[in-house]
Amino acid sequence: TEGKEENSTDLTYTLKSGETIGAISQKITGTTKNAGAILEYNRISDTKSLKAGQVLKIPSRLLQKKK
């Protein structure tokens, strides 16, 4: 789905050295299943292109709901 507008409630996350997209997904969304959606949202097709210090946007729809 191209042309998604950024949502002001999206979270930004700065990648740290050695982190994987799966670990970030688990930490922020509670599951590794959202890793692909995070990559797609940031228009990243190759995880090898991820670098420490890179800022990823996490769609608000994926964020864990606080109970």
PDB file of C-alpha atoms in Angstrom:
ATOM      1  CA  THR A   1       0.000   0.000   0.000  1.00  0.00           C
ATOM      2  CA  GLU A   2       1.852   3.049  -1.270  1.00  0.00           C
ATOM      3  CA  GLY A   3       1.318   6.628  -0.214  1.00  0.00           C
ATOM      4  CA  LYS A   4       0.603   6.098   3.458  1.00  0.00           C
ATOM      5  CA  GLU A   5       0.469   9.390   5.294  1.00  0.00           C
ATOM      6  CA  GLU A   6       2.537   9.718   8.421  1.00  0.00           C
ATOM      7  CA  ASN A   7       0.520   9.845  11.589  1.00  0.00           C
ATOM      8  CA  SER A   8       1.486  12.364  14.246  1.00  0.00           C
ATOM      9  CA  THR A   9       1.036   9.657  16.893  1.00  0.00           C
ATOM     10  CA  ASP A  10       3.649   7.404  15.296  1.00  0.00           C
ATOM     11  CA  LEU A  11       6.619   6.578  17.476  1.00  0.00           C
ATOM     12  CA  THR A  12      10.182   7.194  16.355  1.00  0.00           C
ATOM     13  CA  TYR A  13      12.888   4.772  17.423  1.00  0.00           C
ATOM     14  CA  THR A  14      16.632   5.221  17.003  1.00  0.00           C
ATOM     15  CA  LEU A  15      18.365   1.990  16.087  1.00  0.00           C
ATOM     16  CA  LYS A  16      21.192   0.931  18.394  1.00  0.00           C
ATOM     17  CA  SER A  17      24.258  -1.044  17.393  1.00  0.00           C
ATOM     18  CA  GLY A  18      23.570  -4.775  17.160  1.00  0.00           C
ATOM     19  CA  GLU A  19      19.776  -4.495  17.263  1.00  0.00           C
ATOM     20  CA  THR A  20      17.646  -6.452  14.833  1.00  0.00           C
ATOM     21  CA  ILE A  21      14.283  -5.442  13.436  1.00  0.00           C
ATOM     22  CA  GLY A  22      12.765  -8.459  15.185  1.00  0.00           C
ATOM     23  CA  ALA A  23      14.107  -7.346  18.560  1.00  0.00           C
ATOM     24  CA  ILE A  24      12.833  -3.806  18.008  1.00  0.00           C
ATOM     25  CA  SER A  25       9.429  -5.117  16.994  1.00  0.00           C
ATOM     26  CA  GLN A  26       9.272  -7.325  20.094  1.00  0.00           C
ATOM     27  CA  LYS A  27      10.329  -4.490  22.392  1.00  0.00           C
ATOM     28  CA  ILE A  28       7.928  -1.893  21.026  1.00  0.00           C
ATOM     29  CA  THR A  29       4.926  -3.843  19.743  1.00  0.00           C
ATOM     30  CA  GLY A  30       5.084  -6.939  21.929  1.00  0.00           C
ATOM     31  CA  THR A  31       5.630  -9.361  19.054  1.00  0.00           C
ATOM     32  CA  THR A  32       8.178 -10.058  16.339  1.00  0.00           C
ATOM     33  CA  LYS A  33       5.298 -10.487  13.869  1.00  0.00           C
ATOM     34  CA  ASN A  34       5.234  -6.730  13.225  1.00  0.00           C
ATOM     35  CA  ALA A  35       8.837  -6.589  11.970  1.00  0.00           C
ATOM     36  CA  GLY A  36       7.766  -6.760   8.320  1.00  0.00           C
ATOM     37  CA  ALA A  37       5.174  -4.028   8.783  1.00  0.00           C
ATOM     38  CA  ILE A  38       7.788  -1.759  10.391  1.00  0.00           C
ATOM     39  CA  LEU A  39      10.191  -2.341   7.503  1.00  0.00           C
ATOM     40  CA  GLU A  40       7.456  -1.700   4.942  1.00  0.00           C
ATOM     41  CA  TYR A  41       6.303   1.472   6.722  1.00  0.00           C
ATOM     42  CA  ASN A  42       9.869   2.793   6.584  1.00  0.00           C
ATOM     43  CA  ARG A  43      10.280   1.653   2.970  1.00  0.00           C
ATOM     44  CA  ILE A  44      13.188  -0.633   3.856  1.00  0.00           C
ATOM     45  CA  SER A  45      13.551  -3.705   1.675  1.00  0.00           C
ATOM     46  CA  ASP A  46      16.917  -4.980   2.914  1.00  0.00           C
ATOM     47  CA  THR A  47      17.588  -5.396   6.640  1.00  0.00           C
ATOM     48  CA  LYS A  48      21.326  -5.248   5.895  1.00  0.00           C
ATOM     49  CA  SER A  49      20.830  -1.546   5.164  1.00  0.00           C
ATOM     50  CA  LEU A  50      19.881  -0.872   8.808  1.00  0.00           C
ATOM     51  CA  LYS A  51      22.514   1.176  10.616  1.00  0.00           C
ATOM     52  CA  ALA A  52      23.007   2.270  14.223  1.00  0.00           C
ATOM     53  CA  GLY A  53      21.621   5.775  14.653  1.00  0.00           C
ATOM     54  CA  GLN A  54      19.014   5.310  11.941  1.00  0.00           C
ATOM     55  CA  VAL A  55      15.577   6.556  12.992  1.00  0.00           C
ATOM     56  CA  LEU A  56      12.650   4.250  12.317  1.00  0.00           C
ATOM     57  CA  LYS A  57       9.013   5.277  12.437  1.00  0.00           C
ATOM     58  CA  ILE A  58       6.728   2.825  14.206  1.00  0.00           C
ATOM     59  CA  PRO A  59       3.092   3.120  13.075  1.00  0.00           C
ATOM     60  CA  SER A  60       0.789   3.979  15.969  1.00  0.00           C
ATOM     61  CA  ARG A  61      -1.518   1.106  14.989  1.00  0.00           C
ATOM     62  CA  LEU A  62       1.229  -1.362  15.944  1.00  0.00           C
ATOM     63  CA  LEU A  63       2.030   0.060  19.362  1.00  0.00           C
ATOM     64  CA  GLN A  64       1.156  -2.002  22.425  1.00  0.00           C
ATOM     65  CA  LYS A  65      -2.021  -0.847  24.065  1.00  0.00           C
ATOM     66  CA  LYS A  66      -1.577  -0.011  27.727  1.00  0.00           C
ATOM     67  CA  LYS A  67      -4.082  -1.788  29.959  1.00  0.00           C
TER      68      LYS A  67
END
